Structures are given as C-alpha cells and as structure tokens.
Amino acid sequence: MGSHPILNRKKSGFTLIELMVVIAIIAVAYAIIAPRLPKLASTQRSETIKKIAYTCEAMFEHAAAKKKV
C-alpha cells in the first residue's frame, strides 16, 4: 500500500510570507526612487529644450549663410 495522496502532494506557488517580502522590497525600492523622479524629468526636459534651441540656432545660421552666398 502507498502513502496517503494528500501527504505526497507537491506544493506549488508562493506562500503568503514570500509574497509579502516581495511587496515590501518593491515598496522600499519605490520609496527610494520616487523622490528623484521629478528631478529626472526636469533634467530631461531642460536637456531637450537645449537641444531644440541648438538645432534652431544651427538652422538659422545655415539659412543666413545661404543668403550671403
């Protein structure tokens, strides 16, 4: 005779403790990163504006050089 089928059953999935640990790690990572997000967005915005201004300046200089020729 074999052993009882309920006792031989393999467990699959995560336990509640494991899920809570993962959620806690994600929450801590978000708490560390979240305050920096507005600053990063502002930095990216200002860099984009500088690039656009440089491109416009180069276009105007190119157009002015063509008119002189």
Coordinates of N, CA, C and O in Angstrom, one line a residue:
M1 N 0.8 -1.2 0.0 CA 0.0 0.0 0.0 C 0.9 1.2 0.0 O 1.9 1.3 0.7
G2 N 0.4 2.3 -0.7 CA 1.2 3.5 -0.8 C 0.8 4.4 0.3 O -0.1 4.2 1.1
S3 N 1.5 5.5 0.4 CA 1.1 6.5 1.4 C -0.1 7.3 1.0 O -0.5 7.3 -0.1
H4 N -0.6 8.1 1.9 CA -1.8 8.9 1.6 C -1.5 9.9 0.6 O -0.5 10.6 0.6
P5 N -2.4 10.1 -0.4 CA -2.2 11.1 -1.5 C -2.1 12.5 -1.1 O -1.4 13.3 -1.7
I6 N -2.7 12.9 0.0 CA -2.7 14.3 0.4 C -1.3 14.6 1.0 O -0.7 15.7 0.8
L7 N -0.6 13.7 1.6 CA 0.7 13.9 2.1 C 1.8 13.9 1.1 O 2.8 14.5 1.2
N8 N 1.6 13.2 -0.1 CA 2.5 13.1 -1.1 C 2.4 14.3 -2.1 O 3.2 14.4 -3.0
R9 N 1.4 15.1 -2.0 CA 1.2 16.2 -2.9 C 2.3 17.2 -2.8 O 2.7 17.7 -1.7
K10 N 2.8 17.6 -4.0 CA 3.8 18.7 -4.0 C 3.2 20.0 -4.0 O 2.2 20.3 -4.6
K11 N 3.8 20.9 -3.2 CA 3.3 22.3 -3.1 C 3.8 23.1 -4.3 O 4.9 23.0 -4.7
S12 N 2.9 24.0 -4.9 CA 3.4 24.9 -5.9 C 2.9 26.3 -5.6 O 1.9 26.4 -4.9
G13 N 3.6 27.2 -6.1 CA 3.2 28.6 -5.8 C 4.0 29.2 -4.7 O 4.9 28.6 -4.2
F14 N 3.5 30.4 -4.3 CA 4.2 31.2 -3.3 C 3.4 31.2 -2.0 O 2.2 31.1 -2.0
T15 N 4.1 31.3 -0.9 CA 3.4 31.4 0.4 C 3.1 32.9 0.6 O 3.7 33.8 0.0
L16 N 2.3 33.1 1.6 CA 1.9 34.5 1.9 C 3.1 35.3 2.3 O 3.2 36.5 2.0
I17 N 3.9 34.7 3.1 CA 5.2 35.4 3.6 C 6.1 35.8 2.5 O 6.6 36.9 2.4
E18 N 6.3 34.9 1.5 CA 7.1 35.2 0.4 C 6.5 36.4 -0.4 O 7.3 37.3 -0.9
L19 N 5.2 36.4 -0.7 CA 4.6 37.5 -1.4 C 4.7 38.8 -0.6 O 5.0 39.8 -1.2
M20 N 4.6 38.7 0.7 CA 4.7 40.0 1.5 C 6.1 40.5 1.5 O 6.3 41.7 1.4
V21 N 7.1 39.6 1.4 CA 8.5 40.0 1.4 C 8.8 40.7 0.0 O 9.4 41.8 0.0
V22 N 8.3 40.2 -1.1 CA 8.5 40.8 -2.4 C 7.8 42.1 -2.5 O 8.4 43.1 -3.0
I23 N 6.6 42.2 -1.9 CA 5.9 43.5 -1.9 C 6.6 44.5 -1.1 O 6.7 45.7 -1.5
A24 N 7.2 44.1 0.0 CA 8.0 45.0 0.9 C 9.2 45.5 0.1 O 9.6 46.7 0.2
I25 N 9.9 44.6 -0.6 CA 11.1 45.0 -1.3 C 10.7 46.0 -2.4 O 11.4 47.1 -2.6
I26 N 9.6 45.8 -3.1 CA 9.2 46.7 -4.2 C 8.8 48.1 -3.5 O 9.2 49.1 -4.1
A27 N 8.2 48.1 -2.4 CA 7.8 49.3 -1.7 C 9.0 50.1 -1.3 O 9.0 51.3 -1.5
V28 N 10.0 49.5 -0.8 CA 11.2 50.1 -0.4 C 12.0 50.7 -1.6 O 12.4 51.9 -1.5
A29 N 12.0 50.0 -2.7 CA 12.7 50.4 -3.9 C 11.9 51.7 -4.4 O 12.6 52.7 -4.8
Y30 N 10.6 51.6 -4.4 CA 9.8 52.8 -4.9 C 10.0 54.0 -4.0 O 10.1 55.1 -4.5
A31 N 10.1 53.8 -2.7 CA 10.3 54.9 -1.7 C 11.7 55.5 -2.0 O 11.8 56.8 -1.8
I32 N 12.6 54.8 -2.4 CA 14.0 55.3 -2.7 C 14.0 56.1 -4.0 O 14.6 57.2 -4.1
I33 N 13.3 55.6 -5.0 CA 13.4 56.1 -6.3 C 12.4 57.3 -6.5 O 12.7 58.2 -7.2
A34 N 11.2 57.2 -5.9 CA 10.1 58.1 -6.2 C 10.5 59.6 -6.0 O 10.2 60.5 -6.8
P35 N 11.2 60.0 -4.9 CA 11.6 61.4 -4.8 C 12.5 62.0 -5.9 O 12.5 63.1 -6.2
R36 N 13.2 61.1 -6.6 CA 14.1 61.5 -7.6 C 13.5 61.7 -9.0 O 14.0 62.3 -9.9
L37 N 12.3 61.1 -9.2 CA 11.6 61.1 -10.5 C 11.3 62.5 -11.0 O 11.6 62.8 -12.1
P38 N 10.8 63.4 -10.2 CA 10.5 64.8 -10.7 C 11.8 65.5 -11.1 O 11.8 66.2 -12.2
K39 N 12.9 65.3 -10.4 CA 14.1 65.9 -10.8 C 14.7 65.4 -12.1 O 15.2 66.1 -12.9
L40 N 14.5 64.1 -12.3 CA 15.0 63.4 -13.5 C 14.2 64.0 -14.7 O 14.7 64.2 -15.7
A41 N 12.9 64.1 -14.5 CA 12.0 64.6 -15.6 C 12.4 66.0 -15.9 O 12.4 66.4 -17.1
S42 N 12.6 66.8 -14.9 CA 13.0 68.2 -15.1 C 14.3 68.3 -15.8 O 14.5 69.1 -16.7
T43 N 15.3 67.5 -15.5 CA 16.6 67.5 -16.1 C 16.4 67.1 -17.6 O 17.0 67.7 -18.5
Q44 N 15.6 66.1 -17.9 CA 15.4 65.6 -19.2 C 14.7 66.7 -20.0 O 15.1 66.9 -21.2
R45 N 13.8 67.4 -19.4 CA 13.0 68.5 -20.1 C 14.0 69.6 -20.5 O 14.0 70.1 -21.6
S46 N 14.9 70.0 -19.6 CA 15.8 71.1 -19.8 C 16.8 70.7 -20.9 O 17.2 71.5 -21.8
E47 N 17.3 69.5 -20.9 CA 18.2 69.0 -21.9 C 17.5 69.0 -23.3 O 18.1 69.4 -24.3
T48 N 16.3 68.6 -23.3 CA 15.5 68.6 -24.6 C 15.4 70.0 -25.1 O 15.5 70.2 -26.3
I49 N 15.0 70.9 -24.3 CA 14.9 72.3 -24.7 C 16.2 72.9 -25.2 O 16.2 73.6 -26.2
K50 N 17.3 72.5 -24.6 CA 18.6 73.0 -25.0 C 18.9 72.4 -26.4 O 19.5 73.1 -27.3
K51 N 18.6 71.1 -26.6 CA 18.9 70.5 -27.9 C 18.0 71.2 -29.0 O 18.5 71.4 -30.1
I52 N 16.8 71.5 -28.7 CA 15.9 72.1 -29.7 C 16.4 73.5 -30.0 O 16.5 73.9 -31.2
A53 N 16.8 74.3 -29.0 CA 17.4 75.6 -29.2 C 18.6 75.6 -30.0 O 18.8 76.4 -30.9
Y54 N 19.5 74.6 -29.8 CA 20.8 74.4 -30.6 C 20.4 74.1 -32.0 O 21.0 74.7 -32.9
T55 N 19.5 73.2 -32.2 CA 19.1 72.9 -33.6 C 18.5 74.1 -34.3 O 18.8 74.3 -35.5
C56 N 17.6 74.8 -33.6 CA 17.1 76.1 -34.3 C 18.1 77.1 -34.6 O 18.1 77.7 -35.7
E57 N 19.1 77.2 -33.7 CA 20.2 78.2 -33.9 C 21.0 77.7 -35.1 O 21.3 78.6 -36.0
A58 N 21.3 76.4 -35.2 CA 22.0 75.9 -36.4 C 21.3 76.1 -37.7 O 21.9 76.5 -38.7
M59 N 19.9 75.9 -37.6 CA 19.1 76.2 -38.8 C 19.2 77.6 -39.3 O 19.3 77.9 -40.5
F60 N 19.0 78.5 -38.3 CA 19.1 80.0 -38.7 C 20.4 80.4 -39.2 O 20.5 81.1 -40.2
E61 N 21.5 79.8 -38.6 CA 22.9 80.1 -39.1 C 23.1 79.6 -40.5 O 23.7 80.2 -41.4
H62 N 22.5 78.4 -40.8 CA 22.6 77.8 -42.1 C 21.9 78.6 -43.1 O 22.4 78.9 -44.2
A63 N 20.7 79.1 -42.7 CA 19.9 79.9 -43.7 C 20.5 81.2 -43.9 O 20.5 81.7 -45.1
A64 N 21.1 81.8 -42.9 CA 21.8 83.1 -43.1 C 23.0 83.0 -44.0 O 23.3 83.8 -44.8
A65 N 23.7 81.8 -43.8 CA 24.9 81.6 -44.6 C 24.5 81.4 -46.1 O 25.2 81.8 -47.0
K66 N 23.4 80.8 -46.4 CA 22.9 80.6 -47.7 C 22.5 81.9 -48.4 O 22.7 82.1 -49.6
K67 N 22.0 82.8 -47.6 CA 21.6 84.1 -48.2 C 22.8 85.0 -48.5 O 22.7 85.7 -49.5
K68 N 23.9 84.8 -47.8 CA 25.1 85.6 -48.1 C 25.8 85.1 -49.4 O 26.5 85.9 -50.0
V69 N 25.6 83.9 -49.8 CA 26.3 83.3 -50.9 C 25.6 83.8 -52.2 O 24.9 84.4 -52.6

